[in-house]
mmCIF file of C-alpha atoms in Angstrom:
data_model
loop_
_atom_site.group_PDB
_atom_site.id
_atom_site.type_symbol
_atom_site.label_atom_id
_atom_site.label_comp_id
_atom_site.label_asym_id
_atom_site.label_seq_id
_atom_site.Cartn_x
_atom_site.Cartn_y
_atom_site.Cartn_z
ATOM 1 C CA UNK A 1 132.040 9.880 -2.318
ATOM 2 C CA UNK A 2 131.055 8.662 -6.114
ATOM 3 C CA UNK A 3 129.769 11.202 -7.863
ATOM 4 C CA UNK A 4 126.991 9.905 -10.294
ATOM 5 C CA UNK A 5 127.542 10.741 -14.125
ATOM 6 C CA UNK A 6 125.100 13.111 -16.163
ATOM 7 C CA UNK A 7 124.719 12.460 -19.849
ATOM 8 C CA UNK A 8 123.209 15.290 -21.979
ATOM 9 C CA UNK A 9 122.948 14.301 -25.554
ATOM 10 C CA UNK A 10 122.272 16.833 -28.007
ATOM 11 C CA UNK A 11 121.080 15.836 -31.675
ATOM 12 C CA UNK A 12 119.964 12.462 -29.731
ATOM 13 C CA UNK A 13 117.713 11.764 -33.344
ATOM 14 C CA UNK A 14 120.803 11.044 -34.766
ATOM 15 C CA UNK A 15 121.610 8.159 -32.249
ATOM 16 C CA UNK A 16 121.874 4.482 -32.602
ATOM 17 C CA UNK A 17 121.484 1.572 -30.051
ATOM 18 C CA UNK A 18 125.223 0.881 -29.691
ATOM 19 C CA UNK A 19 125.566 4.337 -28.484
ATOM 20 C CA UNK A 20 123.328 4.816 -26.170
ATOM 21 C CA UNK A 21 124.112 0.887 -24.773
ATOM 22 C CA UNK A 22 127.451 2.717 -23.862
ATOM 23 C CA UNK A 23 126.298 5.546 -22.386
ATOM 24 C CA UNK A 24 123.916 2.905 -20.008
ATOM 25 C CA UNK A 25 126.642 0.889 -19.354
ATOM 26 C CA UNK A 26 128.411 3.888 -16.874
ATOM 27 C CA UNK A 27 128.395 2.436 -13.521
ATOM 28 C CA UNK A 28 127.195 5.607 -11.985
ATOM 29 C CA UNK A 29 124.554 7.367 -14.443
ATOM 30 C CA UNK A 30 122.671 9.372 -12.916
ATOM 31 C CA UNK A 31 120.217 10.821 -15.298
ATOM 32 C CA UNK A 32 120.376 11.042 -19.568
ATOM 33 C CA UNK A 33 118.893 13.818 -21.301
ATOM 34 C CA UNK A 34 118.398 12.886 -24.809
ATOM 35 C CA UNK A 35 117.871 16.407 -26.557
ATOM 36 C CA UNK A 36 116.906 16.233 -29.925
ATOM 37 C CA UNK A 37 114.104 15.801 -32.803
ATOM 38 C CA UNK A 38 113.444 12.261 -34.728
ATOM 39 C CA UNK A 39 111.234 14.873 -37.776
ATOM 40 C CA UNK A 40 115.169 15.950 -38.712
ATOM 41 C CA UNK A 41 118.524 13.918 -39.763
ATOM 42 C CA UNK A 42 117.846 10.442 -38.755
ATOM 43 C CA UNK A 43 120.918 8.414 -37.800
ATOM 44 C CA UNK A 44 123.943 8.349 -40.222
ATOM 45 C CA UNK A 45 125.531 5.175 -41.559
ATOM 46 C CA UNK A 46 126.902 3.779 -44.535
ATOM 47 C CA UNK A 47 124.596 1.366 -45.145
ATOM 48 C CA UNK A 48 121.314 1.326 -47.084
ATOM 49 C CA UNK A 49 119.254 -0.087 -44.024
ATOM 50 C CA UNK A 50 116.975 2.498 -42.714
ATOM 51 C CA UNK A 51 117.452 2.501 -39.111
ATOM 52 C CA UNK A 52 115.261 3.572 -36.083
ATOM 53 C CA UNK A 53 117.597 5.866 -34.045
ATOM 54 C CA UNK A 54 117.262 5.768 -30.591
ATOM 55 C CA UNK A 55 115.337 8.455 -29.381
ATOM 56 C CA UNK A 56 112.802 7.455 -32.192
ATOM 57 C CA UNK A 57 112.666 4.211 -30.458
ATOM 58 C CA UNK A 58 112.643 5.553 -27.046
ATOM 59 C CA UNK A 59 109.921 8.624 -27.981
ATOM 60 C CA UNK A 60 107.056 5.621 -28.779
ATOM 61 C CA UNK A 61 107.717 4.675 -24.901
ATOM 62 C CA UNK A 62 107.346 7.720 -23.381
ATOM 63 C CA UNK A 63 104.341 9.147 -23.050
ATOM 64 C CA UNK A 64 103.117 12.449 -24.722
ATOM 65 C CA UNK A 65 102.734 14.777 -21.452
ATOM 66 C CA UNK A 66 106.354 13.479 -20.729
ATOM 67 C CA UNK A 67 107.653 14.816 -24.068
ATOM 68 C CA UNK A 68 108.824 18.698 -24.926
ATOM 69 C CA UNK A 69 108.485 20.778 -27.883
ATOM 70 C CA UNK A 70 111.040 23.611 -28.201
ATOM 71 C CA UNK A 71 108.730 26.063 -30.054
ATOM 72 C CA UNK A 72 111.431 29.087 -30.273
ATOM 73 C CA UNK A 73 114.160 29.004 -32.844
ATOM 74 C CA UNK A 74 116.721 31.614 -33.235
ATOM 75 C CA UNK A 75 119.130 30.067 -36.399
ATOM 76 C CA UNK A 76 116.493 30.142 -39.257
ATOM 77 C CA UNK A 77 115.768 33.143 -41.589
ATOM 78 C CA UNK A 78 112.196 33.476 -41.154
ATOM 79 C CA UNK A 79 111.110 32.097 -44.529
ATOM 80 C CA UNK A 80 112.987 28.696 -43.840
ATOM 81 C CA UNK A 81 111.262 28.466 -40.466
ATOM 82 C CA UNK A 82 108.037 29.157 -41.630
ATOM 83 C CA UNK A 83 107.928 26.185 -44.499
ATOM 84 C CA UNK A 84 109.546 23.961 -41.750
ATOM 85 C CA UNK A 85 107.039 24.540 -39.083
ATOM 86 C CA UNK A 86 104.192 24.226 -41.485
ATOM 87 C CA UNK A 87 105.815 21.101 -42.896
ATOM 88 C CA UNK A 88 107.158 19.574 -40.164
ATOM 89 C CA UNK A 89 105.421 20.972 -36.475
ATOM 90 C CA UNK A 90 102.153 21.571 -37.765
ATOM 91 C CA UNK A 91 102.693 25.665 -37.610
ATOM 92 C CA UNK A 92 104.096 25.382 -33.630
ATOM 93 C CA UNK A 93 107.874 26.273 -34.165
ATOM 94 C CA UNK A 94 107.994 30.154 -34.426
ATOM 95 C CA UNK A 95 110.843 32.285 -34.373
ATOM 96 C CA UNK A 96 113.462 32.987 -37.303
ATOM 97 C CA UNK A 97 116.164 35.581 -38.489
ATOM 98 C CA UNK A 98 113.969 38.440 -39.457
ATOM 99 C CA UNK A 99 113.872 39.438 -42.899
ATOM 100 C CA UNK A 100 116.734 42.291 -43.963
ATOM 101 C CA UNK A 101 119.609 40.319 -41.449
ATOM 102 C CA UNK A 102 122.679 39.313 -43.127
ATOM 103 C CA UNK A 103 121.697 35.604 -43.366
ATOM 104 C CA UNK A 104 117.705 36.291 -44.354
ATOM 105 C CA UNK A 105 119.109 38.101 -46.922
ATOM 106 C CA UNK A 106 121.366 35.689 -48.566
ATOM 107 C CA UNK A 107 118.479 32.810 -48.767
ATOM 108 C CA UNK A 108 116.453 31.617 -51.562
ATOM 109 C CA UNK A 109 114.000 28.992 -51.451
ATOM 110 C CA UNK A 110 113.190 27.329 -54.871
ATOM 111 C CA UNK A 111 110.398 24.806 -54.681
ATOM 112 C CA UNK A 112 109.939 21.981 -57.131
ATOM 113 C CA UNK A 113 107.857 19.062 -58.056
ATOM 114 C CA UNK A 114 110.314 16.739 -59.801
ATOM 115 C CA UNK A 115 111.127 13.204 -58.836
ATOM 116 C CA UNK A 116 114.769 12.023 -58.410
ATOM 117 C CA UNK A 117 116.251 9.620 -61.275
ATOM 118 C CA UNK A 118 118.648 7.181 -60.661
ATOM 119 C CA UNK A 119 122.391 7.129 -61.946
ATOM 120 C CA UNK A 120 124.160 3.794 -61.258
ATOM 121 C CA UNK A 121 123.995 4.121 -57.196
ATOM 122 C CA UNK A 122 123.727 7.460 -56.870
ATOM 123 C CA UNK A 123 120.588 10.020 -57.664
ATOM 124 C CA UNK A 124 119.552 13.468 -59.349
ATOM 125 C CA UNK A 125 116.823 15.170 -60.008
ATOM 126 C CA UNK A 126 116.570 17.124 -63.753
ATOM 127 C CA UNK A 127 114.330 20.033 -62.313
ATOM 128 C CA UNK A 128 116.173 20.811 -58.977
ATOM 129 C CA UNK A 129 119.413 21.007 -61.501
ATOM 130 C CA UNK A 130 117.324 23.634 -63.687
ATOM 131 C CA UNK A 131 116.700 25.977 -60.036
ATOM 132 C CA UNK A 132 120.447 25.390 -59.013
ATOM 133 C CA UNK A 133 121.482 26.415 -62.342
ATOM 134 C CA UNK A 134 118.925 29.451 -62.656
ATOM 135 C CA UNK A 135 119.903 30.195 -58.765
ATOM 136 C CA UNK A 136 123.805 30.326 -59.431
ATOM 137 C CA UNK A 137 123.296 32.189 -63.182
ATOM 138 C CA UNK A 138 121.507 34.878 -60.904
ATOM 139 C CA UNK A 139 124.278 35.300 -58.347
ATOM 140 C CA UNK A 140 127.264 35.060 -61.323
ATOM 141 C CA UNK A 141 125.179 37.882 -62.921
ATOM 142 C CA UNK A 142 125.447 40.599 -59.647
ATOM 143 C CA UNK A 143 129.098 39.896 -59.747
ATOM 144 C CA UNK A 144 128.878 40.024 -55.958
ATOM 145 C CA UNK A 145 130.263 37.178 -55.039
ATOM 146 C CA UNK A 146 133.855 36.112 -54.766
ATOM 147 C CA UNK A 147 132.847 32.220 -54.602
ATOM 148 C CA UNK A 148 129.667 30.030 -54.425
ATOM 149 C CA UNK A 149 128.865 26.696 -53.163
ATOM 150 C CA UNK A 150 126.785 24.331 -54.208
ATOM 151 C CA UNK A 151 126.014 21.931 -52.183
ATOM 152 C CA UNK A 152 123.976 18.511 -52.234
ATOM 153 C CA UNK A 153 123.811 14.853 -50.772
ATOM 154 C CA UNK A 154 124.280 12.562 -54.195
ATOM 155 C CA UNK A 155 127.793 12.367 -56.094
ATOM 156 C CA UNK A 156 125.480 12.004 -59.370
ATOM 157 C CA UNK A 157 123.128 15.355 -58.953
ATOM 158 C CA UNK A 158 126.613 17.054 -57.883
ATOM 159 C CA UNK A 159 128.161 15.894 -61.186
ATOM 160 C CA UNK A 160 125.640 16.828 -63.521
ATOM 161 C CA UNK A 161 124.649 19.877 -61.601
ATOM 162 C CA UNK A 162 128.499 21.380 -62.051
ATOM 163 C CA UNK A 163 128.260 20.021 -65.853
ATOM 164 C CA UNK A 164 124.584 21.979 -66.299
ATOM 165 C CA UNK A 165 125.819 25.097 -64.471
ATOM 166 C CA UNK A 166 128.846 25.325 -66.787
ATOM 167 C CA UNK A 167 127.465 25.037 -70.082
ATOM 168 C CA UNK A 168 125.465 27.924 -69.936
ATOM 169 C CA UNK A 169 128.332 30.327 -68.174
ATOM 170 C CA UNK A 170 130.572 28.993 -71.277
ATOM 171 C CA UNK A 171 128.355 30.451 -73.325
ATOM 172 C CA UNK A 172 128.476 34.089 -72.539
#
């Protein structure tokens, strides 16, 4: 007897229709579970075309009574969880790593209202760069870190941030 196929797709909010069509073409497909969040990372492509992911498209067809929100999470520090919960989940997301645990002790949230500016095909945000430079300077002043990583999605932001960060450091 042939066995049926069950597919569970994690981070399904990032799926595009082409992937879903490949999975649906499996002859013995019995069940597919799409686990993901349309309010998180969208599908990633190397184009500027705004793609609607498969999960987002399918979500419009499924009645709210058939959807489930996983309200408890265990990975984010409480401060970050609270911000995300209020901003994206109407305060329904609960949990978080308690303050005082190693991860939560090393988390800093910096809010700003600055706007991104263009630099060729990339972007940067001067106010955000100031916040990053302040955080790096503060971390360097403690002498407690062997290395500090600055991660940002735009090449211009990274290039200009590194210049911005190194300028005050050179003066010391």
